[in-house]
Short mmCIF file of C-alpha atoms in Angstrom, two decimals:
data_model
loop_
_atom_site.label_atom_id
_atom_site.label_comp_id
_atom_site.label_asym_id
_atom_site.label_seq_id
_atom_site.Cartn_x
_atom_site.Cartn_y
_atom_site.Cartn_z
CA MET A 1 0.07 0.08 -0.06
CA PRO A 2 1.55 3.20 -0.83
CA PRO A 3 2.47 5.79 1.93
CA PHE A 4 -0.72 7.93 3.36
CA HIS A 5 -1.79 11.27 2.25
CA HIS A 6 -1.27 13.87 4.86
CA ALA A 7 -3.95 15.09 6.91
CA ASP A 8 -4.72 17.80 9.15
CA THR A 9 -3.39 17.57 12.61
CA ALA A 10 -6.50 19.28 14.63
CA MET A 11 -7.74 16.09 16.41
CA LYS A 12 -4.28 14.80 17.60
CA ALA A 13 -5.12 15.05 21.43
CA GLN A 14 -8.40 12.98 21.07
CA THR A 15 -8.20 9.23 22.18
CA VAL A 16 -10.54 6.35 21.01
CA ILE A 17 -11.10 2.89 21.88
CA LEU A 18 -11.90 0.54 18.97
CA ALA A 19 -13.24 -2.54 19.97
CA MET A 20 -14.39 -5.08 17.70
CA PRO A 21 -13.97 -8.60 15.57
CA PRO A 22 -10.89 -8.72 13.41
CA ILE A 23 -13.50 -9.61 10.23
CA PHE A 24 -11.60 -9.46 7.12
CA GLY A 25 -8.96 -7.33 8.60
CA ILE A 26 -10.99 -4.51 8.33
CA HIS A 27 -10.13 -3.16 12.04
CA GLN A 28 -6.53 -2.44 10.75
CA VAL A 29 -7.84 0.02 8.23
CA ILE A 30 -10.17 1.46 10.21
CA ALA A 31 -7.08 1.85 13.01
CA GLU A 32 -4.73 3.34 10.50
CA ASN A 33 -7.64 5.85 8.99
CA LEU A 34 -8.48 7.08 12.71
CA ARG A 35 -4.85 7.80 13.17
CA PHE A 36 -4.43 9.38 9.93
CA HIS A 37 -6.87 11.71 11.20
CA GLY A 38 -5.05 12.46 14.61
CA PHE A 39 -6.58 10.47 17.07
CA GLU A 40 -5.13 8.12 19.41
CA VAL A 41 -6.08 4.68 19.42
CA THR A 42 -6.46 2.06 21.92
CA GLU A 43 -7.56 -1.54 19.61
CA LEU A 44 -9.43 -3.86 21.29
CA ILE A 45 -9.89 -6.73 18.82
CA TYR A 46 -11.59 -9.70 19.98
CA GLU A 47 -13.21 -12.94 17.89
CA GLU A 48 -15.29 -14.53 19.87
CA GLY A 49 -14.45 -18.45 19.70
CA LYS A 50 -16.35 -21.66 19.94
CA PHE A 51 -17.38 -22.73 23.45
CA THR A 52 -16.89 -26.06 24.01
CA TYR A 53 -17.80 -28.23 27.62
CA ALA A 54 -15.22 -29.78 29.25
CA ASN A 55 -17.43 -32.14 31.12
CA ILE A 56 -21.05 -32.70 31.84
CA TRP A 57 -20.87 -30.29 35.30
CA GLN A 58 -19.74 -27.61 33.25
CA ARG A 59 -22.69 -28.13 30.96
CA LEU A 60 -24.83 -27.95 34.06
CA LYS A 61 -23.50 -24.95 35.41
CA LYS A 62 -24.16 -23.49 31.98
CA LEU A 63 -27.90 -24.22 32.38
CA PHE A 64 -28.03 -23.33 35.93
CA TYR A 65 -26.52 -19.61 35.56
CA ARG A 66 -28.87 -19.32 32.27
CA ASN A 67 -32.19 -20.80 33.14
CA LEU A 68 -32.21 -20.38 36.76
CA LEU A 69 -30.15 -17.26 37.61
CA ARG A 70 -31.07 -15.68 34.30
CA GLN A 71 -27.33 -14.81 32.89
CA ARG A 72 -27.64 -15.62 29.30
CA GLU A 73 -23.82 -14.51 28.66
CA TYR A 74 -22.13 -17.46 30.93
CA LYS A 75 -20.73 -18.90 27.72
CA LYS A 76 -19.91 -15.45 26.37
CA GLU A 77 -18.44 -14.51 29.77
CA GLN A 78 -16.24 -17.79 29.83
CA LEU A 79 -15.27 -17.17 26.12
CA PHE A 80 -13.98 -13.69 26.78
CA GLN A 81 -12.16 -14.33 30.42
CA PRO A 82 -8.59 -15.02 28.88
CA TYR A 83 -8.44 -11.53 27.40
CA LEU A 84 -10.01 -9.61 29.97
CA ALA A 85 -6.52 -8.77 31.85
CA ASP A 86 -5.06 -7.80 28.51
CA PHE A 87 -7.88 -5.36 27.32
CA THR A 88 -8.03 -3.91 31.04
CA ALA A 89 -4.03 -3.13 31.17
CA LYS A 90 -4.73 -1.32 27.85
CA LEU A 91 -7.66 0.99 28.91
CA ASP A 92 -5.74 1.47 32.38
CA GLN A 93 -2.86 3.15 30.00
CA ILE A 94 -5.75 5.83 29.05
CA GLU A 95 -5.74 8.40 31.33
CA GLY A 96 -9.09 9.15 32.77
CA GLN A 97 -11.76 8.71 30.56
CA ALA A 98 -11.32 8.01 26.24
CA ASP A 99 -12.99 10.64 24.37
CA TYR A 100 -14.84 7.84 22.14
CA CYS A 101 -15.19 4.23 21.91
CA PHE A 102 -16.35 3.36 18.44
CA MET A 103 -17.64 -0.44 18.30
CA ILE A 104 -18.65 -2.44 15.36
CA TRP A 105 -20.52 -5.79 15.83
CA PRO A 106 -20.45 -5.46 20.01
CA GLY A 107 -22.42 -8.33 20.32
CA VAL A 108 -19.26 -10.45 20.60
CA PHE A 109 -18.57 -8.74 24.19
CA PRO A 110 -20.12 -9.72 27.35
CA SER A 111 -22.19 -6.87 28.95
CA SER A 112 -19.74 -6.80 32.14
CA PHE A 113 -17.23 -5.35 29.58
CA MET A 114 -19.55 -3.08 27.90
CA GLN A 115 -19.87 -1.34 30.86
CA THR A 116 -16.54 -1.23 31.62
CA LEU A 117 -15.87 0.38 28.00
CA ARG A 118 -19.17 2.89 28.87
CA ASP A 119 -17.61 4.04 32.03
CA LYS A 120 -13.94 4.41 30.10
CA SER A 121 -15.83 6.79 27.45
CA ARG A 122 -16.91 10.31 27.23
CA LEU A 123 -18.91 9.28 24.01
CA MET A 124 -19.70 5.43 23.00
CA LEU A 125 -21.33 4.44 19.55
CA HIS A 126 -22.15 1.39 17.39
CA TYR A 127 -22.21 1.16 13.95
CA ASN A 128 -22.95 -2.34 11.93
CA TRP A 129 -23.67 -3.74 8.32
CA GLU A 130 -26.80 -5.43 9.51
CA THR A 131 -30.31 -4.55 9.80
CA LEU A 132 -32.28 -3.84 13.05
CA GLU A 133 -33.90 -7.00 12.61
CA PHE A 134 -30.84 -9.03 12.60
CA LEU A 135 -29.60 -6.94 15.60
CA GLU A 136 -32.92 -7.43 17.55
CA HIS A 137 -30.99 -10.24 19.83
CA GLU A 138 -28.29 -7.67 20.74
CA PHE A 139 -30.94 -4.54 21.52
CA TYR A 140 -30.32 -5.10 25.44
CA LYS A 141 -27.04 -3.60 24.72
CA ILE A 142 -28.24 -0.59 23.45
CA LYS A 143 -28.35 1.54 26.81
CA PHE A 144 -24.48 1.39 26.61
CA PHE A 145 -24.20 3.28 23.70
CA ASP A 146 -25.10 7.24 22.93
CA LYS A 147 -25.48 6.43 19.47
CA PHE A 148 -26.66 3.02 17.73
CA MET A 149 -26.08 3.77 14.04
CA PHE A 150 -27.87 1.66 11.22
CA PHE A 151 -27.43 1.54 7.64
CA ASP A 152 -30.63 0.24 6.12
CA PRO A 153 -32.75 2.77 4.71
CA TYR A 154 -35.75 0.60 5.28
CA ASP A 155 -35.02 0.71 9.30
CA ILE A 156 -35.90 4.18 9.45
CA GLY A 157 -38.82 4.75 11.91
CA ARG A 158 -38.56 1.14 13.19
CA ARG A 159 -37.98 0.61 17.01
CA PRO A 160 -39.78 3.85 18.03
CA GLU A 161 -38.59 3.41 21.66
CA TYR A 162 -35.28 3.64 20.63
CA ALA A 163 -35.72 6.60 18.43
CA ASP A 164 -33.13 8.74 20.51
CA LYS A 165 -30.43 6.65 19.98
CA LEU A 166 -30.83 5.22 16.57
CA ILE A 167 -28.98 7.09 13.91
CA PRO A 168 -29.38 6.50 10.20
CA ALA A 169 -26.23 7.00 8.89
CA THR A 170 -24.21 5.56 5.17
CA SER A 171 -21.01 3.94 5.10
CA PHE A 172 -17.67 5.74 4.11
CA TRP A 173 -14.79 5.52 1.67
CA PHE A 174 -11.41 5.32 3.33
CA ASP A 175 -9.66 8.88 2.60
CA CYS A 176 -5.69 8.11 3.75
CA TYR A 177 -5.32 5.67 0.55
CA LEU A 178 -5.53 8.79 -1.92
CA GLN A 179 -2.36 7.68 -4.54
CA GLU A 180 -3.48 6.96 -7.80
CA GLU A 181 -2.96 3.16 -9.24
CA GLN A 182 -3.01 2.19 -12.83
CA ASN A 183 -6.42 1.30 -14.15
CA ASP A 184 -6.22 -2.43 -15.35
CA GLY A 185 -9.65 -1.82 -16.92
CA SER A 186 -11.46 -4.84 -15.08
CA LEU A 187 -14.83 -5.18 -13.92
CA PHE A 188 -13.92 -6.21 -9.88
CA PHE A 189 -16.07 -8.18 -7.32
CA ILE A 190 -14.84 -9.95 -4.55
CA GLY A 191 -17.24 -11.33 -1.88
CA SER A 192 -18.62 -13.95 0.30
CA HIS A 193 -20.44 -16.70 -1.34
CA HIS A 194 -23.96 -16.65 -0.15
CA LYS A 195 -26.57 -18.75 -1.90
CA GLU A 196 -28.96 -16.19 -2.67
CA ARG A 197 -26.47 -14.14 -4.55
CA ILE A 198 -25.83 -17.02 -7.05
CA ALA A 199 -28.16 -15.85 -9.76
CA ASP A 200 -27.08 -12.44 -9.85
CA ILE A 201 -23.37 -13.07 -10.06
CA ARG A 202 -24.19 -15.79 -12.50
CA ALA A 203 -26.33 -13.85 -14.66
CA PHE A 204 -23.86 -10.57 -14.73
CA TYR A 205 -20.92 -12.69 -15.23
CA LEU A 206 -21.96 -14.57 -18.36
CA ALA A 207 -23.25 -11.31 -19.52
CA ALA A 208 -20.20 -9.65 -19.10
CA GLU A 209 -18.42 -12.19 -20.76
CA SER A 210 -20.78 -12.32 -23.96
CA ILE A 211 -19.92 -8.81 -24.52
CA GLY A 212 -16.37 -9.51 -24.12
CA LEU A 213 -16.10 -7.08 -21.06
CA PRO A 214 -12.72 -8.35 -18.62
CA THR A 215 -13.65 -9.16 -15.18
CA ASP A 216 -11.67 -10.08 -12.19
CA PHE A 217 -14.15 -11.77 -10.09
CA ARG A 218 -13.05 -13.53 -6.58
CA ILE A 219 -15.68 -15.44 -4.37
CA VAL A 220 -14.62 -16.12 -0.74
CA SER A 221 -16.29 -19.25 0.78
CA LYS A 222 -15.58 -21.69 3.84
CA ASN A 223 -16.00 -24.11 0.82
CA PRO A 224 -14.09 -22.96 -2.45
CA GLN A 225 -15.22 -26.47 -4.06
CA GLU A 226 -18.81 -26.09 -3.18
CA ALA A 227 -18.76 -22.80 -4.12
CA GLU A 228 -17.21 -23.36 -7.38
CA GLN A 229 -19.57 -26.24 -8.20
CA GLU A 230 -23.00 -23.92 -7.37
CA LEU A 231 -21.56 -21.16 -9.19
CA ALA A 232 -20.41 -22.72 -12.47
CA LEU A 233 -18.07 -20.23 -13.81
CA PRO A 234 -14.61 -21.14 -14.26
CA GLY A 235 -13.02 -18.12 -14.46
CA VAL A 236 -13.67 -16.95 -11.67
CA ARG A 237 -11.37 -16.94 -8.60
CA TYR A 238 -12.63 -19.22 -5.44
CA LEU A 239 -10.70 -18.17 -2.34
CA SER A 240 -10.80 -19.87 1.23
CA SER A 241 -11.83 -17.77 4.11
CA ALA A 242 -8.15 -18.53 5.59
CA ASP A 243 -6.48 -17.54 2.31
CA ALA A 244 -8.50 -14.51 1.63
CA LEU A 245 -6.88 -11.06 1.50
CA PRO A 246 -7.29 -8.60 4.14
CA TYR A 247 -9.41 -5.65 3.56
CA ARG A 248 -6.64 -3.28 3.30
CA ASP A 249 -5.15 -5.43 0.22
CA ASN A 250 -8.85 -5.62 -1.18
CA LEU A 251 -8.59 -1.74 -1.28
CA LEU A 252 -5.42 -1.82 -3.23
CA ALA A 253 -7.36 -4.13 -5.73
CA ALA A 254 -10.38 -2.21 -6.34
CA ARG A 255 -8.43 0.99 -7.04
CA LYS A 256 -6.50 -0.64 -9.78
CA ALA A 257 -9.50 -1.89 -11.33
CA GLY A 258 -11.43 0.02 -13.76
CA VAL A 259 -15.53 -0.81 -12.68
CA LEU A 260 -16.32 -1.85 -9.28
CA VAL A 261 -19.22 -4.59 -8.92
CA ASP A 262 -21.33 -4.63 -6.05
CA PHE A 263 -24.29 -7.55 -5.62
CA LEU A 264 -27.02 -6.85 -3.27
CA HIS A 265 -27.23 -9.14 -0.34
CA THR A 266 -31.01 -9.71 -0.07
CA LYS A 267 -31.18 -9.57 4.19
CA HIS A 268 -31.08 -5.57 3.57
CA HIS A 269 -30.61 -2.56 1.31
CA GLY A 270 -28.11 -1.11 2.93
CA LEU A 271 -25.12 0.36 0.79
CA SER A 272 -21.94 -1.67 0.48
CA LEU A 273 -18.54 -0.48 1.32
CA ARG A 274 -17.86 -1.12 -2.20
CA VAL A 275 -20.00 1.58 -3.37
CA PHE A 276 -18.29 4.09 -1.61
CA GLU A 277 -14.90 2.83 -2.71
CA ALA A 278 -16.54 3.61 -5.99
CA LEU A 279 -17.54 7.38 -5.33
CA GLY A 280 -13.98 8.11 -3.32
CA TYR A 281 -11.70 6.50 -5.59
CA GLY A 282 -13.20 7.91 -8.82
CA LYS A 283 -14.64 4.71 -10.25
CA LYS A 284 -17.76 3.58 -12.26
CA LEU A 285 -20.28 1.08 -10.40
CA ILE A 286 -22.37 -1.75 -11.20
CA THR A 287 -24.86 -2.72 -8.38
CA THR A 288 -27.85 -4.87 -8.01
CA ASN A 289 -28.90 -2.52 -5.59
CA PRO A 290 -31.70 -0.39 -6.83
CA THR A 291 -31.73 1.73 -3.63
CA VAL A 292 -28.55 3.63 -4.93
CA VAL A 293 -30.64 5.81 -6.96
CA HIS A 294 -32.18 7.79 -4.27
CA TYR A 295 -28.50 8.71 -2.55
CA ASP A 296 -27.16 12.48 -3.55
CA PHE A 297 -24.36 11.11 -5.09
CA TYR A 298 -26.19 9.09 -7.67
CA HIS A 299 -25.19 9.96 -11.23
CA PRO A 300 -26.09 7.69 -14.19
CA ASP A 301 -22.69 8.13 -15.94
CA ASN A 302 -21.06 6.70 -12.81
CA ILE A 303 -23.53 4.13 -11.14
CA PHE A 304 -25.57 1.59 -13.39
CA VAL A 305 -28.05 -0.91 -11.54
CA TRP A 306 -28.21 -4.35 -13.12
CA SER A 307 -31.74 -5.92 -13.14
CA GLY A 308 -30.80 -9.16 -14.71
CA GLY A 309 -31.13 -8.44 -18.33
CA ASN A 310 -30.27 -5.17 -19.45
CA THR A 311 -27.09 -6.01 -21.04
CA GLU A 312 -27.37 -3.31 -23.74
CA GLU A 313 -28.18 -0.77 -21.34
CA LEU A 314 -24.93 -2.07 -19.46
CA LYS A 315 -22.84 -1.65 -22.95
CA ALA A 316 -23.88 2.27 -23.05
CA PHE A 317 -23.00 2.82 -19.68
CA LEU A 318 -19.59 1.64 -19.96
CA GLN A 319 -18.96 3.74 -23.12
CA HIS A 320 -19.98 7.03 -21.17
CA PRO A 321 -17.28 9.07 -19.78
CA TYR A 322 -16.95 8.98 -15.85
CA SER A 323 -18.83 12.01 -14.42
CA PRO A 324 -16.46 13.66 -11.43
CA PRO A 325 -18.53 14.40 -8.33
CA PRO A 326 -17.98 17.90 -6.60
CA GLU A 327 -15.50 17.59 -4.33
CA ALA A 328 -17.40 18.51 -1.45
CA LEU A 329 -20.30 15.78 -2.16
CA LYS A 330 -17.12 13.30 -2.24
CA GLN A 331 -15.70 14.26 0.84
CA LYS A 332 -19.22 13.92 2.77
CA TYR A 333 -18.69 10.51 2.51
CA SER A 334 -14.80 10.25 3.58
CA PHE A 335 -14.22 8.37 6.64
CA GLY A 336 -12.61 11.66 8.23
CA ASN A 337 -16.16 13.52 7.53
CA TRP A 338 -17.90 10.77 8.35
CA ILE A 339 -16.11 10.15 11.79
CA ARG A 340 -16.21 14.09 12.65
CA TRP A 341 -19.70 13.76 11.97
CA ALA A 342 -20.22 10.64 14.35
CA PHE A 343 -18.11 11.87 17.21
CA ASP A 344 -19.82 15.44 16.83
CA ILE A 345 -16.69 17.31 16.09
CA GLU A 346 -17.08 20.09 13.99
CA PRO A 347 -16.32 21.00 10.96
CA HIS A 348 -18.39 18.01 9.74
CA GLN A 349 -21.23 17.79 6.80
CA ALA A 350 -24.32 15.83 8.23
CA ILE A 351 -25.05 12.19 6.75
CA GLY A 352 -27.98 10.40 6.52
CA LEU A 353 -29.81 7.92 4.79
CA PRO A 354 -32.80 8.68 2.16
CA HIS A 355 -36.62 8.09 2.90
CA LEU A 356 -37.63 5.19 0.20
CA PRO A 357 -40.81 5.16 -1.53
CA PRO A 358 -43.43 3.32 0.69
CA GLN A 359 -44.02 1.14 -2.71
CA GLN A 360 -40.60 -0.54 -2.17
CA SER A 361 -40.12 -3.13 0.23
CA ARG A 362 -37.37 -5.06 1.31
CA ASN A 363 -39.08 -8.17 0.23
CA ASP A 364 -39.68 -6.94 -3.53
#
């Protein structure tokens, strides 16, 4: 990865606790970007393992704690215990309270440690790439947060009992990587293998192949052989989850590509990080998410909604030159502006989500 672009140093004294699991290495990129924007970062990166019972008595103990004492986090507490001393020592190195605690997928942390983070942080916020419905089982932890952000426009107005904490927010593009890369002209997609996306990926890939478009498609799966059999696309690269490149390297690949391709995960309509990578790095985008046309950065020369058979329109889209967005609009969705807005630091541009037409629904 090339060296960082220089940022202003107005926020150097502020401290952030970053607490999240190490999903595809995205924590590394978030920490780098926080430091790039002048924050001092304490990383608490934790992946919840699989709990196994040593004996029948341990299983009975778990049932006793969960069912009789109503301690539903017994297993979570046991899994977290080996990490507690190290994380506590890191927190103790912060003098007084941290300015901010930024959490992604906080469900991996037990409530007892969430309380520790709450006590140690002046402002505590959550962000996630899931629907509120998916996070329903974690809502008992919303009490720890000042802001509980969500990215799916269809979640606007849901759970009015938490309206004071639920904040609509798009994702962002990482602005510490601004160096130009040689454009290889390919249509680039990388994503996890999900059965509900097979039809969309196959239809687009075959259409692109039929009109001679160069593709660089990479599918990540716990079982690459199974993914290859189900997709039946020999030109695709199938990667195991263990061998997949970290997100930082995927960003480099995206910046070298000609066009970014994005397939909607049907359980939500929130815009993926790929959409904002296209905006930030000046790339055309092809997506199956129809809601993208309702965002203020949408431009028909830059973003194409693939519906499954509009191949002629795709060809015309790729022939049109890219239309650079206004710099202020591009910077609105940069990580630097996003984090200042989320942390209530001026100056910033406010970010939100569009109110979608009621005739559309998540299940359409």
